[in-house]
Amino acid sequence: MQAKNNMMLQLDPPIPMDTPKGSGFAYLVIDYGLDYDLCWTVFLTETKECWTFQNRDIRAVDNITFKRNKS
């Protein structure tokens, strides 16, 4: 029987994210192990809702300082 190595990390400061439901800030990352995507717990800016998204569903927001802006 394999041991479970689940991990939850509180982000400080929260990370701004673009999600399928709008922009928000990620406060937690949940790692269920090698065979799973990371799960990002995000509070949406507009609706104040809390959702969890997988890696493939989220994107970093534009940031000119890091040369991450729309073309």
Coordinates of N, CA and C in Angstrom, one line a residue:
M1 N 0.8 -1.2 0.0 CA 0.0 0.0 0.0 C 0.9 1.2 0.0
Q2 N 0.6 2.2 -0.9 CA 1.4 3.4 -1.0 C 0.9 4.5 0.0
A3 N 1.9 5.2 0.5 CA 1.6 6.3 1.4 C 1.1 7.5 0.6
K4 N 0.1 8.2 1.1 CA -0.3 9.4 0.4 C 0.5 10.6 0.8
N5 N 0.9 11.4 -0.2 CA 1.8 12.6 0.0 C 1.0 13.8 -0.5
N6 N -0.2 14.0 -0.1 CA -1.0 15.2 -0.4 C -0.4 16.4 0.3
M7 N -0.4 17.5 -0.4 CA 0.1 18.7 0.2 C -0.8 19.9 -0.1
M8 N -1.0 20.8 0.8 CA -1.8 22.0 0.6 C -0.9 23.2 1.1
L9 N -0.8 24.2 0.2 CA 0.1 25.3 0.4 C -0.7 26.6 0.4
Q10 N -0.6 27.4 1.5 CA -1.3 28.7 1.5 C -0.3 29.7 0.8
L11 N -0.8 30.4 -0.2 CA 0.0 31.4 -0.9 C 0.0 32.7 -0.2
D12 N 1.2 33.3 0.1 CA 1.3 34.6 0.8 C 2.4 35.3 0.1
P13 N 2.1 36.3 -0.7 CA 0.8 36.8 -1.0 C 0.0 36.0 -2.1
P14 N -1.3 36.2 -2.2 CA -2.1 35.5 -3.2 C -1.6 35.9 -4.6
I15 N -1.8 35.0 -5.5 CA -1.4 35.2 -6.9 C -2.5 35.5 -7.8
P16 N -2.4 36.7 -8.5 CA -3.5 37.0 -9.5 C -3.6 36.0 -10.6
M17 N -4.8 35.6 -11.0 CA -5.1 34.5 -12.0 C -6.2 34.9 -12.9
D18 N -6.1 34.5 -14.1 CA -7.3 34.5 -15.1 C -7.8 33.1 -15.1
T19 N -9.1 32.9 -14.9 CA -9.8 31.6 -14.8 C -10.9 31.6 -15.9
P20 N -11.5 30.4 -16.1 CA -12.7 30.4 -17.0 C -13.9 31.1 -16.5
K21 N -13.9 31.4 -15.2 CA -15.0 32.2 -14.6 C -14.7 33.6 -14.3
G22 N -13.5 34.1 -14.8 CA -13.2 35.5 -14.5 C -11.8 35.6 -13.8
S23 N -11.4 36.8 -13.5 CA -10.1 37.0 -12.8 C -10.3 36.9 -11.3
G24 N -9.3 36.6 -10.6 CA -9.3 36.4 -9.2 C -7.9 36.2 -8.6
F25 N -7.9 35.9 -7.3 CA -6.6 35.6 -6.6 C -6.6 34.2 -6.1
A26 N -5.5 33.5 -6.4 CA -5.3 32.2 -5.8 C -4.7 32.3 -4.4
Y27 N -5.4 31.6 -3.5 CA -5.0 31.6 -2.1 C -4.4 30.3 -1.6
L28 N -4.7 29.2 -2.3 CA -4.2 27.9 -1.9 C -3.9 27.1 -3.2
V29 N -2.9 26.2 -3.0 CA -2.5 25.2 -4.1 C -2.6 23.9 -3.4
I30 N -3.3 22.9 -4.0 CA -3.4 21.6 -3.5 C -2.7 20.6 -4.5
D31 N -1.8 19.8 -3.9 CA -1.1 18.9 -4.7 C -1.4 17.5 -4.3
Y32 N -2.1 16.7 -5.1 CA -2.5 15.3 -4.7 C -1.5 14.3 -5.1
G33 N -0.4 14.7 -5.8 CA 0.7 13.7 -6.1 C 1.0 13.7 -7.6
L34 N 1.9 12.8 -8.0 CA 2.4 12.8 -9.3 C 1.4 12.6 -10.4
D35 N 0.4 11.9 -10.2 CA -0.6 11.5 -11.2 C -1.7 12.5 -11.4
Y36 N -1.7 13.7 -10.7 CA -2.8 14.6 -10.7 C -2.2 16.0 -11.0
D37 N -3.1 16.9 -11.6 CA -2.8 18.3 -11.8 C -2.8 18.9 -10.4
L38 N -2.1 20.1 -10.3 CA -2.3 20.9 -9.1 C -3.7 21.5 -9.2
C39 N -4.3 21.8 -8.0 CA -5.6 22.4 -7.9 C -5.3 23.8 -7.2
W40 N -5.8 24.8 -7.9 CA -5.7 26.2 -7.4 C -7.0 26.7 -6.8
T41 N -7.0 27.1 -5.6 CA -8.3 27.6 -5.0 C -8.2 29.1 -5.2
V42 N -9.2 29.7 -5.9 CA -9.2 31.1 -6.3 C -10.5 31.7 -5.9
F43 N -10.4 32.9 -5.3 CA -11.5 33.8 -5.0 C -11.7 34.8 -6.2
L44 N -12.8 34.7 -6.8 CA -13.1 35.6 -8.0 C -13.3 37.0 -7.6
T45 N -12.7 37.9 -8.3 CA -12.8 39.3 -8.0 C -14.2 39.9 -8.1
E46 N -14.9 39.6 -9.2 CA -16.2 40.2 -9.5 C -17.3 39.6 -8.6
T47 N -17.4 38.3 -8.5 CA -18.5 37.7 -7.8 C -18.2 37.3 -6.3
K48 N -16.9 37.3 -5.9 CA -16.4 36.9 -4.6 C -16.6 35.5 -4.3
E49 N -16.9 34.7 -5.4 CA -17.0 33.2 -5.2 C -15.7 32.5 -5.1
C50 N -15.7 31.4 -4.5 CA -14.5 30.6 -4.3 C -14.6 29.3 -5.2
W51 N -13.6 29.1 -6.1 CA -13.6 28.0 -7.0 C -12.2 27.3 -6.9
T52 N -12.2 26.1 -7.3 CA -10.9 25.4 -7.4 C -10.8 25.0 -8.9
F53 N -9.6 25.3 -9.5 CA -9.3 25.1 -10.9 C -8.1 24.2 -11.0
Q54 N -8.0 23.4 -12.1 CA -6.8 22.6 -12.4 C -5.9 23.5 -13.2
N55 N -4.6 23.1 -13.2 CA -3.5 23.8 -13.9 C -4.0 24.2 -15.3
R56 N -4.6 23.2 -16.1 CA -4.9 23.5 -17.5 C -5.9 24.6 -17.7
D57 N -6.6 24.9 -16.6 CA -7.7 25.9 -16.7 C -7.4 27.3 -16.3
I58 N -6.2 27.5 -15.7 CA -5.9 28.9 -15.3 C -4.7 29.5 -16.0
R59 N -4.6 30.8 -16.0 CA -3.5 31.5 -16.6 C -3.0 32.6 -15.7
A60 N -1.7 33.0 -15.8 CA -1.2 34.1 -15.1 C -1.8 35.4 -15.8
V61 N -2.0 36.4 -15.0 CA -2.5 37.7 -15.5 C -1.4 38.4 -16.2
D62 N -1.8 39.4 -17.0 CA -0.8 40.3 -17.7 C 0.1 41.0 -16.6
N63 N 1.4 41.1 -16.9 CA 2.2 41.8 -16.0 C 3.4 42.4 -16.8
I64 N 3.4 43.7 -17.1 CA 4.4 44.3 -17.9 C 5.8 44.2 -17.3
T65 N 5.9 44.2 -16.0 CA 7.2 44.1 -15.3 C 7.9 42.7 -15.7
F66 N 7.1 41.7 -15.8 CA 7.6 40.4 -16.1 C 7.5 40.0 -17.6
K67 N 7.3 41.1 -18.4 CA 7.1 41.0 -19.9 C 6.1 39.9 -20.2
R68 N 5.0 39.9 -19.5 CA 3.9 39.0 -19.7 C 2.6 39.9 -20.0
N69 N 2.6 40.4 -21.3 CA 1.5 41.2 -21.6 C 0.9 40.8 -23.0
K70 N -0.3 41.3 -23.2 CA -1.0 40.9 -24.5 C -0.2 41.5 -25.7
S71 N -0.2 40.8 -26.7 CA 0.6 41.2 -28.0 C -0.4 42.1 -28.8

